[in-house]
Amino acid sequence: MRPWIAVIASFKACAVALALAHHPYAALVVFFAPDPWVFLQFILPSQQAFGPAVTSFETSRNEVWLTIDDGPDPASTPQVLELLRAREARATFFLVGDRVAQHPDLARRIAAEGHTIGNHTQTHPSANFWCASPARISAEIDRCVAALLLANAPFERFFRPPVGIRSPFLDPQLSARGMRLVLWSARGLEGAGGNLDAALARIARGIRPGAILLAHEAGPRAKERLEFVDRLLEHLASAGYRCVVPPREALASRA
């Protein structure tokens, strides 16, 4: 059992004791005191009490790891591949199993053009993956693996949950499969729409050697997401950075 579970349980037990001793306000404070910290474990890559996650890689050169979520999609994937080829850039695509099943040729093309593929669940259940049971997490991971195998698309044992929100039950499932959780160190939030200038400024603040950058393709805003990838690649090139897929031994996990 992770030590933080015992700490939180002790807070809850103390709160119950205070309530029984007729100190209701103190009980409320003690009961809810750890909850903001717990909430951060679900959403922030830097908070990793739920298990280790890769958020950077070791390099002495001006290199970043560009990761692209939510494909494949004929409305965006071919164009993203063209942009990457024009910049001699390499990336990892975290693909959704349902979309791989619909467009297996695009998954194969990603790998054939020198990029790598990671697991982004079968159905991309962004609203409720954070509270998924171990059985459901297992099914989302394994069905995506099956879709990639059926598509004959080589893939790495990398996993990224929908919108990066983890579950306390995720790490045991990944460990059992020899998979690594890959999150990021910089993102533009362009996946939610909005001002692309602001999105580029946000991600630019986190660009440094060994950074993992998060971008998106596909979805209802495929055109805007494609433009963001184009502008990001241009920014990286002007700043003297190369997009690479780092070797596994260079990946830095925090636990």
Coordinates of C-alpha atoms in Angstrom, one line a residue:
M1 CA 0.0 0.0 0.0
R2 CA 1.3 3.5 -0.9
P3 CA 2.1 5.6 2.2
W4 CA -0.2 8.4 1.2
I5 CA -3.2 6.2 1.4
A6 CA -2.5 5.6 5.1
V7 CA -2.0 9.3 5.7
I8 CA -5.3 10.2 4.0
A9 CA -7.1 7.4 5.9
S10 CA -5.7 8.8 9.2
F11 CA -7.1 12.3 8.3
K12 CA -10.5 10.8 7.7
A13 CA -10.4 8.8 10.9
C14 CA -9.4 11.9 12.9
A15 CA -12.2 13.8 11.4
V16 CA -14.7 11.2 12.5
A17 CA -13.3 11.3 16.0
L18 CA -13.6 15.0 16.1
A19 CA -17.2 14.8 14.9
L20 CA -18.0 12.3 17.6
A21 CA -16.4 14.6 20.2
H22 CA -18.8 17.4 19.1
H23 CA -16.3 19.5 17.1
P24 CA -18.1 19.6 13.8
Y25 CA -16.2 22.5 12.2
A26 CA -12.8 21.1 13.1
A27 CA -14.0 17.7 11.8
L28 CA -15.0 19.3 8.4
V29 CA -11.6 21.0 8.1
V30 CA -9.6 17.8 8.9
F31 CA -11.9 15.6 6.7
F32 CA -11.5 17.7 3.6
A33 CA -7.9 18.9 4.1
P34 CA -6.2 16.3 1.9
D35 CA -8.7 16.5 -0.9
P36 CA -7.1 19.3 -2.9
W37 CA -3.9 17.3 -2.9
V38 CA -5.7 14.2 -4.1
F39 CA -7.4 16.1 -6.8
L40 CA -4.1 17.3 -8.2
Q41 CA -2.9 13.7 -8.5
F42 CA -5.6 13.1 -11.1
I43 CA -4.8 16.0 -13.3
L44 CA -1.2 17.2 -13.0
P45 CA 1.7 15.3 -14.6
S46 CA 4.0 16.6 -11.9
Q47 CA 2.0 15.0 -9.1
Q48 CA 2.6 11.3 -9.3
A49 CA 1.4 9.6 -6.1
F50 CA -0.8 7.3 -8.3
G51 CA 2.4 5.9 -9.9
P52 CA 5.4 6.8 -12.0
A53 CA 5.0 8.7 -15.2
V54 CA 7.4 9.9 -17.9
T55 CA 7.4 13.7 -18.2
S56 CA 10.8 14.3 -19.8
F57 CA 13.9 12.6 -21.2
E58 CA 17.6 13.0 -20.8
T59 CA 19.5 14.7 -23.5
S60 CA 22.4 17.1 -23.8
R61 CA 21.2 18.5 -27.1
N62 CA 18.4 20.8 -28.2
E63 CA 15.9 18.0 -28.6
V64 CA 12.2 17.6 -27.7
W65 CA 9.8 14.7 -27.9
L66 CA 6.6 15.8 -29.8
T67 CA 3.6 13.6 -29.0
I68 CA 0.3 13.9 -30.9
D69 CA -2.9 12.6 -29.4
D70 CA -6.4 11.4 -30.7
G71 CA -5.8 10.1 -34.2
P72 CA -5.8 8.6 -36.6
D73 CA -8.1 10.6 -38.8
P74 CA -8.1 11.1 -42.5
A75 CA -9.0 14.8 -41.9
S76 CA -5.7 15.4 -40.2
T77 CA -3.2 12.5 -40.0
P78 CA -1.9 12.7 -43.6
Q79 CA -1.4 16.5 -43.3
V80 CA 0.4 16.1 -39.9
L81 CA 2.7 13.5 -41.5
E82 CA 3.5 15.9 -44.4
L83 CA 4.4 18.7 -41.9
L84 CA 6.7 16.3 -40.0
R85 CA 8.4 15.1 -43.2
A86 CA 9.0 18.7 -44.3
R87 CA 10.7 19.5 -41.0
E88 CA 12.5 16.1 -40.8
A89 CA 10.8 15.7 -37.4
R90 CA 9.9 12.5 -35.6
A91 CA 6.9 12.2 -33.3
T92 CA 4.9 9.6 -31.3
F93 CA 1.2 9.3 -32.1
F94 CA -1.0 8.2 -29.2
L95 CA -3.8 6.5 -31.1
V96 CA -7.4 5.6 -30.2
G97 CA -8.2 2.0 -30.9
D98 CA -11.7 2.7 -32.4
R99 CA -10.1 5.1 -34.9
V100 CA -7.3 2.6 -35.7
A101 CA -10.0 0.0 -36.5
Q102 CA -11.6 2.5 -38.9
H103 CA -8.4 3.7 -40.5
P104 CA -5.8 0.9 -40.2
D105 CA -3.9 2.2 -43.2
L106 CA -3.2 5.5 -41.5
A107 CA -1.8 3.7 -38.4
R108 CA 0.5 1.7 -40.7
R109 CA 1.5 4.8 -42.5
I110 CA 2.5 6.5 -39.2
A111 CA 4.9 3.7 -38.4
A112 CA 6.2 3.4 -42.0
E113 CA 7.2 7.0 -42.0
G114 CA 9.5 6.6 -39.0
H115 CA 7.2 7.6 -36.2
T116 CA 6.1 5.6 -33.2
I117 CA 2.7 4.7 -31.8
G118 CA 1.4 4.6 -28.3
N119 CA -1.9 3.5 -26.7
H120 CA -4.5 6.1 -26.0
T121 CA -7.3 3.7 -25.0
Q122 CA -9.9 2.1 -27.2
T123 CA -12.8 4.6 -26.9
H124 CA -11.2 7.7 -25.4
P125 CA -13.6 8.0 -22.4
S126 CA -12.4 11.4 -21.4
A127 CA -15.4 12.1 -19.1
N128 CA -15.1 9.1 -16.8
F129 CA -11.8 7.3 -17.2
W130 CA -10.6 8.8 -14.0
C131 CA -13.1 6.7 -12.0
A132 CA -12.9 3.6 -14.2
S133 CA -12.7 0.2 -12.5
P134 CA -9.6 -2.0 -12.9
A135 CA -11.6 -4.2 -15.3
R136 CA -12.6 -1.3 -17.5
I137 CA -9.1 0.2 -17.6
S138 CA -7.8 -3.3 -18.6
A139 CA -10.4 -3.5 -21.4
E140 CA -9.6 0.0 -22.7
I141 CA -5.9 -0.8 -22.9
D142 CA -6.2 -4.3 -24.2
R143 CA -8.7 -3.5 -26.9
C144 CA -6.5 -0.8 -28.2
V145 CA -3.6 -3.2 -28.4
A146 CA -5.8 -5.6 -30.3
A147 CA -6.8 -2.9 -32.8
L148 CA -3.2 -2.1 -33.4
L149 CA -2.3 -5.7 -33.8
L150 CA -5.1 -6.3 -36.3
A151 CA -4.0 -3.2 -38.2
N152 CA -0.5 -4.6 -38.4
A153 CA 0.8 -1.3 -37.0
P154 CA 3.9 -1.6 -34.8
F155 CA 3.6 0.1 -31.5
E156 CA 5.6 0.9 -28.3
R157 CA 4.5 -0.1 -24.8
F158 CA 3.5 3.5 -24.0
F159 CA 0.2 4.6 -22.6
R160 CA -1.5 8.0 -22.2
P161 CA -4.9 8.3 -20.6
P162 CA -7.6 10.5 -22.2
V163 CA -6.8 14.2 -21.5
G164 CA -4.0 12.9 -19.2
I165 CA -6.3 12.2 -16.2
R166 CA -5.2 9.2 -14.3
S167 CA -6.9 6.8 -11.9
P168 CA -5.5 5.2 -8.7
F169 CA -6.1 1.8 -10.5
L170 CA -4.1 2.6 -13.6
D171 CA -0.5 2.0 -12.5
P172 CA -1.1 -1.7 -11.5
Q173 CA -2.7 -2.4 -14.9
L174 CA 0.3 -0.8 -16.8
S175 CA 2.8 -2.6 -14.6
A176 CA 1.2 -5.9 -15.3
R177 CA 1.7 -5.3 -19.0
G178 CA 5.2 -3.8 -18.9
M179 CA 3.8 -0.5 -20.2
R180 CA 5.0 3.0 -19.3
L181 CA 2.8 6.0 -18.6
V182 CA 3.9 8.9 -20.8
L183 CA 2.5 12.3 -20.0
W184 CA 4.2 15.6 -20.9
S185 CA 6.1 18.6 -19.6
A186 CA 4.5 21.3 -21.9
R187 CA 1.2 21.7 -23.6
G188 CA -0.6 24.5 -25.4
L189 CA -4.2 23.5 -24.5
E190 CA -5.1 24.0 -28.2
G191 CA -7.1 20.8 -28.0
A192 CA -9.8 22.7 -26.2
G193 CA -9.9 25.4 -29.0
G194 CA -9.4 29.1 -28.5
N195 CA -6.6 31.4 -29.4
L196 CA -3.7 29.7 -31.2
D197 CA -1.3 32.5 -30.4
A198 CA -2.0 32.0 -26.7
A199 CA -1.7 28.2 -27.1
L200 CA 1.7 28.6 -28.8
A201 CA 2.9 31.0 -26.0
R202 CA 1.9 28.5 -23.3
I203 CA 3.7 25.6 -24.8
A204 CA 6.8 27.7 -25.7
R205 CA 7.3 28.5 -22.0
G206 CA 8.0 24.8 -21.4
I207 CA 10.3 24.1 -24.4
R208 CA 13.7 23.1 -23.1
P209 CA 16.1 20.1 -23.9
G210 CA 14.3 16.9 -23.0
A211 CA 10.8 18.4 -22.9
I212 CA 7.8 16.2 -23.9
L213 CA 5.4 18.4 -25.9
L214 CA 1.7 17.6 -26.2
A215 CA -0.3 18.4 -29.4
H216 CA -3.5 17.0 -30.9
E217 CA -5.1 16.0 -34.2
A218 CA -8.5 14.8 -35.3
G219 CA -11.8 15.8 -33.7
P220 CA -14.2 18.7 -34.5
R221 CA -11.3 21.2 -34.5
A222 CA -8.9 19.2 -36.7
K223 CA -8.1 22.3 -38.9
E224 CA -7.1 24.4 -35.9
R225 CA -5.1 21.5 -34.3
L226 CA -3.3 21.0 -37.6
E227 CA -2.4 24.7 -37.7
F228 CA -1.1 24.5 -34.2
V229 CA 1.2 21.6 -35.1
D230 CA 2.4 23.6 -38.1
R231 CA 3.2 26.7 -36.1
L232 CA 4.8 24.7 -33.3
L233 CA 7.1 23.0 -35.7
E234 CA 8.1 26.3 -37.2
H235 CA 8.7 27.7 -33.7
L236 CA 10.9 24.8 -32.8
A237 CA 12.9 25.0 -35.9
S238 CA 13.5 28.8 -35.5
A239 CA 14.6 28.1 -31.9
G240 CA 17.1 25.5 -33.0
Y241 CA 15.2 22.4 -31.6
R242 CA 14.8 19.0 -33.3
C243 CA 11.9 16.7 -32.7
V244 CA 13.1 13.2 -31.9
V245 CA 11.7 10.0 -30.4
P246 CA 14.1 9.3 -27.5
P247 CA 15.4 5.8 -26.6
R248 CA 13.7 4.1 -23.7
E249 CA 16.7 4.3 -21.5
A250 CA 16.6 8.1 -21.8
L251 CA 13.1 8.4 -20.4
A252 CA 12.9 10.0 -17.0
S253 CA 10.1 8.8 -14.7
R254 CA 9.0 10.4 -11.5
A255 CA 7.2 8.5 -8.8

